[in-house]
Amino acid sequence: MHSTPKHLRSNLTAFLMIAPLLILLAIFVIWPLVYAFYLSGYETYYNRPAEFVGLDFYKFVLTDPLFWSALWVGLKYSLLVVPTILVLSLLLASFIKTLSGKMAAILKTTVYVPAVVSVVLTGLVFVFMYQDSGVVNAFVGMFGIEPVAWLNNDSTVLAAISVPGIWLGFGISTLIMLAALLDIPESYYEAASLEGANWFQRTWYITIPMLKNVFLYLLVTGFTLAMQEYLIPLIMTNGGPVNATTTTNLFIFNQFRDTSAFAFTYSITAALILFVVLGLLSLLIFKAIKSDKAVDG
């Protein structure tokens, strides 16, 4: 009984410590979502009051083949970018770990550079690289291959715009992976080596299981960011050719720029549906790699 006031004070202190975070969360996350859902129920006009239409716009979006096409493009883009980043980051982080202090510092600084480069600048640079006289066609020309219209061919364009996406996300993922690798005790690898395990076996049975939490984090954040990508396709192809690179967010952005009366509500509704899709995708990733075991170690 005498411990009750102390317990209450402890709870109050804990609440006061997290109150600023809860307030910011309510202002910048919860309230915008609630208000967006409210707006999705109204058809907005420029010259007269908004009209309540209920869930009509959800039906419009969910029956629009262009929306589903954009969602599929975003998923394909994510599947090209995220797994590639994870594999390359693990390989480079493993290599950096073997280097001396000075060389490791130089390489860590170098790989971090893409993280601070503008997406717009990156997109423009890669557009020039993919031109007929660009460095990419100059390279393939060394093998007797004719110049390829990388950004005008629907069979190559998605892979082409995935490369700058990989380049932009590669650096920070490598550093996160490296930090996790350095936390793995060397004694594990030494014991495995004494048992005759080669590099692949040490990586498969020690490194990857020990990095499960990191893989989970990078998978969820990577897919969430990649599915929301719109700047790279906007700058490099403007969604073309024939919507081959129109990702979901670019589709929503184009709808928002439309001058029709229902464009505003349509874009909000599509964005809310994308929010739900990303939430479900994150849950699937957690379930697929058994996140409960990952978190418990």
Tab-separated table of C-alpha atoms in Angstrom:
chain	number	residue	atom	x	y	z
A	1	MET	CA	0.000	0.000	0.000
A	2	HIS	CA	2.809	2.417	0.874
A	3	SER	CA	4.424	1.798	-2.503
A	4	THR	CA	1.380	3.016	-4.448
A	5	PRO	CA	2.263	6.764	-4.447
A	6	LYS	CA	5.816	5.910	-5.515
A	7	HIS	CA	4.461	3.691	-8.269
A	8	LEU	CA	2.152	6.469	-9.448
A	9	ARG	CA	5.007	8.983	-9.435
A	10	SER	CA	7.103	6.584	-11.475
A	11	ASN	CA	4.321	6.157	-14.034
A	12	LEU	CA	3.754	9.915	-14.170
A	13	THR	CA	7.456	10.540	-14.744
A	14	ALA	CA	7.526	7.985	-17.548
A	15	PHE	CA	4.445	9.530	-19.147
A	16	LEU	CA	5.912	13.056	-18.959
A	17	MET	CA	9.085	11.818	-20.638
A	18	ILE	CA	7.244	10.323	-23.604
A	19	ALA	CA	4.537	13.021	-23.763
A	20	PRO	CA	6.480	15.278	-26.211
A	21	LEU	CA	6.941	12.320	-28.564
A	22	LEU	CA	3.258	11.405	-28.313
A	23	ILE	CA	2.256	15.007	-29.029
A	24	LEU	CA	4.516	15.177	-32.096
A	25	LEU	CA	3.200	11.805	-33.266
A	26	ALA	CA	-0.377	13.015	-32.904
A	27	ILE	CA	0.299	16.300	-34.737
A	28	PHE	CA	2.444	15.062	-37.610
A	29	VAL	CA	1.223	11.468	-38.120
A	30	ILE	CA	-2.141	10.624	-36.577
A	31	TRP	CA	-3.966	13.893	-37.281
A	32	PRO	CA	-2.857	14.118	-40.964
A	33	LEU	CA	-4.014	10.521	-41.505
A	34	VAL	CA	-7.383	11.166	-39.868
A	35	TYR	CA	-7.853	14.395	-41.825
A	36	ALA	CA	-6.822	12.725	-45.087
A	37	PHE	CA	-9.392	9.993	-44.499
A	38	TYR	CA	-11.993	12.700	-43.837
A	39	LEU	CA	-11.106	14.515	-47.071
A	40	SER	CA	-11.282	11.275	-49.063
A	41	GLY	CA	-15.026	11.220	-48.433
A	42	TYR	CA	-15.640	14.564	-50.146
A	43	GLU	CA	-15.490	15.607	-53.773
A	44	THR	CA	-13.756	18.971	-53.775
A	45	TYR	CA	-14.716	21.733	-56.189
A	46	TYR	CA	-13.006	25.033	-56.838
A	47	ASN	CA	-16.139	27.131	-57.248
A	48	ARG	CA	-18.632	25.545	-54.827
A	49	PRO	CA	-18.714	23.687	-51.497
A	50	ALA	CA	-17.362	20.157	-51.285
A	51	GLU	CA	-19.877	17.343	-51.710
A	52	PHE	CA	-19.926	14.257	-49.481
A	53	VAL	CA	-19.540	11.087	-51.571
A	54	GLY	CA	-18.692	8.485	-48.924
A	55	LEU	CA	-16.414	5.702	-50.143
A	56	ASP	CA	-16.964	6.362	-53.852
A	57	PHE	CA	-13.368	7.399	-54.469
A	58	TYR	CA	-12.048	4.182	-52.956
A	59	LYS	CA	-14.127	2.328	-55.531
A	60	PHE	CA	-12.797	4.590	-58.313
A	61	VAL	CA	-9.170	4.005	-57.321
A	62	LEU	CA	-9.485	0.269	-56.705
A	63	THR	CA	-11.142	-0.258	-60.091
A	64	ASP	CA	-8.651	1.930	-61.973
A	65	PRO	CA	-6.256	-0.300	-63.976
A	66	LEU	CA	-3.694	2.513	-64.083
A	67	PHE	CA	-3.452	2.497	-60.285
A	68	TRP	CA	-2.833	-1.258	-60.199
A	69	SER	CA	-0.320	-0.929	-63.027
A	70	ALA	CA	1.555	1.741	-61.060
A	71	LEU	CA	1.483	-0.425	-57.932
A	72	TRP	CA	2.935	-3.344	-59.908
A	73	VAL	CA	5.670	-1.116	-61.351
A	74	GLY	CA	6.558	0.064	-57.847
A	75	LEU	CA	6.730	-3.520	-56.599
A	76	LYS	CA	8.978	-4.603	-59.486
A	77	TYR	CA	11.222	-1.591	-58.900
A	78	SER	CA	11.458	-2.482	-55.196
A	79	LEU	CA	12.306	-6.109	-55.983
A	80	LEU	CA	15.116	-4.939	-58.241
A	81	VAL	CA	16.531	-2.372	-55.826
A	82	VAL	CA	16.198	-3.688	-52.274
A	83	PRO	CA	17.614	-7.253	-52.555
A	84	THR	CA	20.498	-5.952	-54.676
A	85	ILE	CA	21.342	-3.334	-52.056
A	86	LEU	CA	21.272	-5.943	-49.287
A	87	VAL	CA	23.583	-8.367	-51.102
A	88	LEU	CA	26.073	-5.711	-52.232
A	89	SER	CA	26.052	-4.039	-48.817
A	90	LEU	CA	26.829	-7.317	-47.059
A	91	LEU	CA	29.674	-8.117	-49.456
A	92	LEU	CA	31.252	-4.663	-49.232
A	93	ALA	CA	30.787	-4.429	-45.457
A	94	SER	CA	32.489	-7.819	-45.095
A	95	PHE	CA	35.374	-6.552	-47.236
A	96	ILE	CA	35.735	-3.285	-45.296
A	97	LYS	CA	35.861	-5.260	-42.059
A	98	THR	CA	39.050	-6.976	-43.255
A	99	LEU	CA	40.871	-3.708	-44.039
A	100	SER	CA	43.237	-1.723	-41.864
A	101	GLY	CA	41.968	1.326	-39.985
A	102	LYS	CA	43.045	3.987	-42.512
A	103	MET	CA	41.913	2.111	-45.603
A	104	ALA	CA	38.617	1.212	-43.928
A	105	ALA	CA	38.011	4.873	-43.025
A	106	ILE	CA	38.652	5.997	-46.614
A	107	LEU	CA	36.322	3.377	-48.057
A	108	LYS	CA	33.586	4.111	-45.492
A	109	THR	CA	33.715	7.800	-46.405
A	110	THR	CA	33.606	6.962	-50.104
A	111	VAL	CA	30.589	4.658	-49.913
A	112	TYR	CA	28.673	7.206	-47.820
A	113	VAL	CA	28.913	9.893	-50.525
A	114	PRO	CA	25.769	8.748	-52.443
A	115	ALA	CA	23.685	9.251	-49.290
A	116	VAL	CA	24.314	13.011	-49.390
A	117	VAL	CA	23.977	13.485	-53.159
A	118	SER	CA	20.750	15.017	-54.470
A	119	VAL	CA	18.313	12.578	-56.072
A	120	VAL	CA	17.665	15.146	-58.805
A	121	LEU	CA	21.369	15.456	-59.605
A	122	THR	CA	21.773	11.679	-59.600
A	123	GLY	CA	18.859	11.232	-61.988
A	124	LEU	CA	20.203	13.839	-64.408
A	125	VAL	CA	23.697	12.310	-64.376
A	126	PHE	CA	22.338	8.851	-65.158
A	127	VAL	CA	20.198	10.252	-67.991
A	128	PHE	CA	23.396	11.475	-69.658
A	129	MET	CA	25.119	8.166	-68.930
A	130	TYR	CA	22.333	6.243	-70.708
A	131	GLN	CA	22.370	8.384	-73.870
A	132	ASP	CA	23.478	6.863	-77.181
A	133	SER	CA	26.893	8.480	-76.767
A	134	GLY	CA	26.988	7.976	-72.987
A	135	VAL	CA	29.413	5.898	-70.964
A	136	VAL	CA	27.031	2.936	-70.630
A	137	ASN	CA	26.697	2.458	-74.385
A	138	ALA	CA	30.413	3.144	-74.788
A	139	PHE	CA	31.095	0.292	-72.373
A	140	VAL	CA	28.768	-2.231	-74.032
A	141	GLY	CA	30.142	-1.114	-77.399
A	142	MET	CA	33.509	-2.533	-76.341
A	143	PHE	CA	31.884	-5.966	-76.650
A	144	GLY	CA	30.479	-5.276	-80.109
A	145	ILE	CA	26.960	-4.441	-78.884
A	146	GLU	CA	25.041	-1.711	-80.685
A	147	PRO	CA	23.902	1.329	-78.643
A	148	VAL	CA	20.784	0.569	-76.592
A	149	ALA	CA	17.962	3.043	-75.953
A	150	TRP	CA	17.949	2.207	-72.251
A	151	LEU	CA	15.313	4.760	-71.253
A	152	ASN	CA	13.060	4.375	-74.294
A	153	ASN	CA	12.676	0.605	-74.294
A	154	ASP	CA	10.065	-0.828	-71.936
A	155	SER	CA	12.117	-4.018	-71.546
A	156	THR	CA	15.193	-2.196	-70.186
A	157	VAL	CA	13.918	1.047	-68.695
A	158	LEU	CA	12.892	-0.265	-65.269
A	159	ALA	CA	16.257	-1.944	-64.740
A	160	ALA	CA	17.952	1.227	-65.972
A	161	ILE	CA	16.265	3.494	-63.419
A	162	SER	CA	16.868	0.908	-60.693
A	163	VAL	CA	20.630	1.437	-60.941
A	164	PRO	CA	20.584	5.005	-59.543
A	165	GLY	CA	18.154	3.805	-56.879
A	166	ILE	CA	20.651	1.131	-55.854
A	167	TRP	CA	23.517	3.620	-55.933
A	168	LEU	CA	21.680	6.100	-53.703
A	169	GLY	CA	20.752	3.540	-51.040
A	170	PHE	CA	23.893	1.446	-51.169
A	171	GLY	CA	26.145	3.580	-48.956
A	172	ILE	CA	24.051	3.972	-45.833
A	173	SER	CA	23.025	0.305	-45.949
A	174	THR	CA	26.683	-0.715	-46.124
A	175	LEU	CA	27.560	1.331	-43.045
A	176	ILE	CA	24.619	-0.114	-41.093
A	177	MET	CA	25.667	-3.604	-42.131
A	178	LEU	CA	29.288	-2.895	-41.187
A	179	ALA	CA	28.307	-1.682	-37.715
A	180	ALA	CA	26.358	-4.897	-37.174
A	181	LEU	CA	29.247	-7.037	-38.447
A	182	LEU	CA	31.656	-5.404	-36.004
A	183	ASP	CA	29.353	-6.420	-33.148
A	184	ILE	CA	29.716	-10.132	-33.945
A	185	PRO	CA	32.396	-11.655	-31.669
A	186	GLU	CA	35.461	-12.807	-33.593
A	187	SER	CA	35.581	-15.907	-31.409
A	188	TYR	CA	32.603	-17.295	-33.334
A	189	TYR	CA	34.537	-17.150	-36.606
A	190	GLU	CA	37.704	-18.503	-34.991
A	191	ALA	CA	35.843	-21.495	-33.599
A	192	ALA	CA	34.215	-22.142	-36.978
A	193	SER	CA	37.598	-21.923	-38.731
A	194	LEU	CA	39.044	-24.469	-36.332
A	195	GLU	CA	36.194	-26.780	-37.306
A	196	GLY	CA	37.174	-26.368	-40.963
A	197	ALA	CA	34.377	-23.994	-42.038
A	198	ASN	CA	35.098	-21.980	-45.183
A	199	TRP	CA	34.069	-18.349	-45.850
A	200	PHE	CA	30.688	-19.278	-47.281
A	201	GLN	CA	29.863	-21.562	-44.357
A	202	ARG	CA	30.909	-18.914	-41.821
A	203	THR	CA	28.765	-16.353	-43.608
A	204	TRP	CA	25.735	-18.649	-43.914
A	205	TYR	CA	25.770	-20.127	-40.412
A	206	ILE	CA	27.171	-17.215	-38.387
A	207	THR	CA	26.977	-13.856	-40.159
A	208	ILE	CA	23.504	-14.027	-41.675
A	209	PRO	CA	21.741	-15.404	-38.556
A	210	MET	CA	23.480	-12.802	-36.374
A	211	LEU	CA	22.399	-10.032	-38.773
A	212	LYS	CA	18.746	-11.085	-38.906
A	213	ASN	CA	17.551	-7.973	-37.055
A	214	VAL	CA	19.541	-5.741	-39.393
A	215	PHE	CA	18.193	-7.523	-42.471
A	216	LEU	CA	14.684	-7.098	-41.110
A	217	TYR	CA	15.183	-3.369	-40.591
A	218	LEU	CA	16.757	-2.820	-44.006
A	219	LEU	CA	14.100	-4.916	-45.750
A	220	VAL	CA	11.173	-3.067	-44.202
A	221	THR	CA	12.624	0.425	-44.601
A	222	GLY	CA	14.036	-0.397	-48.031
A	223	PHE	CA	10.765	-1.699	-49.463
A	224	THR	CA	8.808	1.144	-47.870
A	225	LEU	CA	11.071	3.782	-49.411
A	226	ALA	CA	11.393	2.033	-52.780
A	227	MET	CA	7.623	1.593	-53.109
A	228	GLN	CA	7.255	5.344	-52.549
A	229	GLU	CA	9.886	6.333	-55.119
A	230	TYR	CA	8.781	8.908	-57.659
A	231	LEU	CA	11.620	11.406	-58.163
A	232	ILE	CA	13.919	9.080	-60.115
A	233	PRO	CA	11.279	7.995	-62.687
A	234	LEU	CA	9.931	11.564	-62.844
A	235	ILE	CA	13.344	13.013	-63.679
A	236	MET	CA	14.665	10.231	-65.889
A	237	THR	CA	11.590	9.117	-67.865
A	238	ASN	CA	8.554	11.063	-66.619
A	239	GLY	CA	6.918	7.671	-66.121
A	240	GLY	CA	7.447	6.477	-69.677
A	241	PRO	CA	7.612	4.818	-72.023
A	242	VAL	CA	3.881	4.014	-71.915
A	243	ASN	CA	3.742	4.132	-68.085
A	244	ALA	CA	6.483	1.493	-67.823
A	245	THR	CA	8.118	3.481	-64.995
A	246	THR	CA	5.061	5.165	-63.501
A	247	THR	CA	5.378	4.134	-59.872
A	248	THR	CA	2.486	4.514	-57.436
A	249	ASN	CA	3.660	7.810	-55.979
A	250	LEU	CA	4.343	9.205	-59.449
A	251	PHE	CA	0.826	8.162	-60.460
A	252	ILE	CA	-0.557	9.943	-57.374
A	253	PHE	CA	1.595	13.000	-58.122
A	254	ASN	CA	0.310	13.151	-61.702
A	255	GLN	CA	-3.274	12.838	-60.476
A	256	PHE	CA	-2.713	15.679	-58.024
A	257	ARG	CA	-1.417	17.901	-60.856
A	258	ASP	CA	-4.547	17.186	-62.886
A	259	THR	CA	-6.941	20.112	-63.238
A	260	SER	CA	-10.130	18.053	-63.018
A	261	ALA	CA	-12.491	18.628	-60.104
A	262	PHE	CA	-11.982	15.222	-58.489
A	263	ALA	CA	-8.169	15.044	-58.879
A	264	PHE	CA	-7.450	16.282	-55.349
A	265	THR	CA	-9.670	13.735	-53.596
A	266	TYR	CA	-8.590	10.956	-55.967
A	267	SER	CA	-4.905	11.514	-55.164
A	268	ILE	CA	-5.572	11.562	-51.404
A	269	THR	CA	-7.549	8.327	-51.627
A	270	ALA	CA	-4.837	6.628	-53.690
A	271	ALA	CA	-2.223	7.745	-51.154
A	272	LEU	CA	-4.255	6.264	-48.290
A	273	ILE	CA	-4.582	2.960	-50.133
A	274	LEU	CA	-0.818	2.958	-50.724
A	275	PHE	CA	-0.351	3.551	-46.985
A	276	VAL	CA	-2.409	0.429	-46.245
A	277	VAL	CA	-0.514	-1.585	-48.871
A	278	LEU	CA	2.843	-0.592	-47.367
A	279	GLY	CA	1.617	-1.539	-43.905
A	280	LEU	CA	0.519	-4.961	-45.135
A	281	LEU	CA	3.793	-5.415	-47.009
A	282	SER	CA	5.764	-4.656	-43.849
A	283	LEU	CA	3.712	-7.201	-41.906
A	284	LEU	CA	4.342	-9.818	-44.597
A	285	ILE	CA	8.090	-9.193	-44.410
A	286	PHE	CA	8.022	-9.555	-40.629
A	287	LYS	CA	6.082	-12.799	-40.907
A	288	ALA	CA	8.153	-14.196	-43.775
A	289	ILE	CA	11.443	-14.001	-41.891
A	290	LYS	CA	9.921	-14.904	-38.511
A	291	SER	CA	10.577	-11.552	-36.887
A	292	ASP	CA	9.676	-12.835	-33.419
A	293	LYS	CA	12.741	-15.061	-33.449
A	294	ALA	CA	14.810	-12.306	-35.007
A	295	VAL	CA	14.038	-9.848	-32.244
A	296	ASP	CA	14.630	-12.400	-29.530
A	297	GLY	CA	17.979	-13.300	-31.101
